Amino acid sequence: LREHLAKGQRTLAGEGMSQIVRSLLELLQRRSYYSGDLLFSTEILRNVTDTFKRATYIPAPDDVQKFFQIVSHMLDLENLEKWEDAHQVAPGAALLMRILEDFIHLIGEAQKPFQSFLVVTNNLMITIQREPVSAVSSDINFPMKGRRGMKDWARTADDKLYIPKEVFTIPTEEAETDSESTMYYVIGAILYRTLGVILPAPAPPAVINSKILTVTVRPEPQPSEPMVVVELSPLLN
């Protein structure tokens, strides 16, 4: 993996990084690794994402799916003890969240306007959409349970996110100064099935534990009032 990483960063960013993604997925599917391997895999995914960004290379759809599968494998509950050990060294799961957000924006910036993307794995549900800053087409409802490809855990989840399109309204003077690169919002929503258990417990401990739902929007909107609604179903009482 280190050899492929060096190769990709030197000359063949697309080909080299794609090979890393494929190799890492194969290794994780064997399920014979240690806590340090989770941290090393997190660092590999960060390097892959950074290299894609620097090379302005958009990975193929198959590589995108593999990237998300890698993250899903890493967040399997069977790795809970490994993550507990890893968190003694570094906040690996939190770093993984940030890397996933960066990768989502890498993919989203290449999408066509109004195009949406859905991926559901054993431990993740992700939607990505690209909307014109001047006219976000509709309210954001996540998850949309009628979508094809849903797994049972996602279909039956009671967790909900609602963002009215008015949140994305920008002042006229700001709209006039926008450059071409900021003419579109990339909106990503992620529902993590297991991350709430894997992350270190808060201090003081939370009374209710739930799945973790995150939203990432770039450029960042500045709504005049809070209008985002999030409903999370408890895992433990």
Short mmCIF file of N, CA and C in Angstrom, two decimals, residues 1 8 34 36 40 43 68-69 77 149 154 161 174 194 206 230-232:
data_model
loop_
_atom_site.label_atom_id
_atom_site.label_comp_id
_atom_site.label_asym_id
_atom_site.label_seq_id
_atom_site.Cartn_x
_atom_site.Cartn_y
_atom_site.Cartn_z
N LEU A 1 0.82 -1.20 0.00
CA LEU A 1 0.00 0.00 0.00
C LEU A 1 0.87 1.26 0.00
N GLY A 8 1.20 6.87 -6.70
CA GLY A 8 0.08 7.73 -7.03
C GLY A 8 0.39 9.19 -6.80
N TYR A 34 -5.44 -5.29 13.29
CA TYR A 34 -5.34 -4.84 14.68
C TYR A 34 -5.73 -3.37 14.79
N GLY A 36 -3.96 -0.78 15.43
CA GLY A 36 -3.06 0.10 14.69
C GLY A 36 -3.37 0.13 13.20
N PHE A 40 -3.86 3.26 10.68
CA PHE A 40 -3.10 3.33 9.43
C PHE A 40 -4.05 3.44 8.24
N GLU A 43 -5.31 6.93 7.93
CA GLU A 43 -4.29 7.80 7.33
C GLU A 43 -4.20 7.56 5.82
N PHE A 68 -16.42 3.92 0.20
CA PHE A 68 -17.45 3.89 1.24
C PHE A 68 -17.53 2.52 1.92
N GLN A 69 -17.29 1.46 1.16
CA GLN A 69 -17.29 0.12 1.75
C GLN A 69 -16.14 -0.03 2.75
N LEU A 77 -19.13 -3.21 14.23
CA LEU A 77 -19.09 -3.32 15.68
C LEU A 77 -18.09 -4.36 16.16
N GLY A 149 -32.51 0.22 -3.18
CA GLY A 149 -31.21 -0.14 -2.66
C GLY A 149 -31.07 0.00 -1.16
N ALA A 154 -31.59 0.67 7.37
CA ALA A 154 -31.84 2.03 6.92
C ALA A 154 -33.32 2.27 6.66
N LEU A 161 -33.87 13.79 9.18
CA LEU A 161 -33.29 15.12 9.00
C LEU A 161 -34.18 15.90 8.04
N GLU A 174 -24.05 38.99 -1.72
CA GLU A 174 -23.10 37.88 -1.73
C GLU A 174 -23.22 37.09 -3.02
N THR A 194 -23.32 2.69 13.50
CA THR A 194 -22.56 2.18 14.64
C THR A 194 -21.65 3.21 15.31
N ALA A 206 -23.78 10.50 28.27
CA ALA A 206 -25.09 10.90 27.78
C ALA A 206 -26.16 9.99 28.36
N VAL A 230 -33.83 17.76 13.36
CA VAL A 230 -33.20 16.45 13.43
C VAL A 230 -33.93 15.63 14.48
N GLU A 231 -34.32 14.40 14.12
CA GLU A 231 -34.93 13.47 15.06
C GLU A 231 -34.06 12.22 15.11
N LEU A 232 -33.62 11.85 16.31
CA LEU A 232 -32.78 10.67 16.49
C LEU A 232 -33.47 9.71 17.44
#
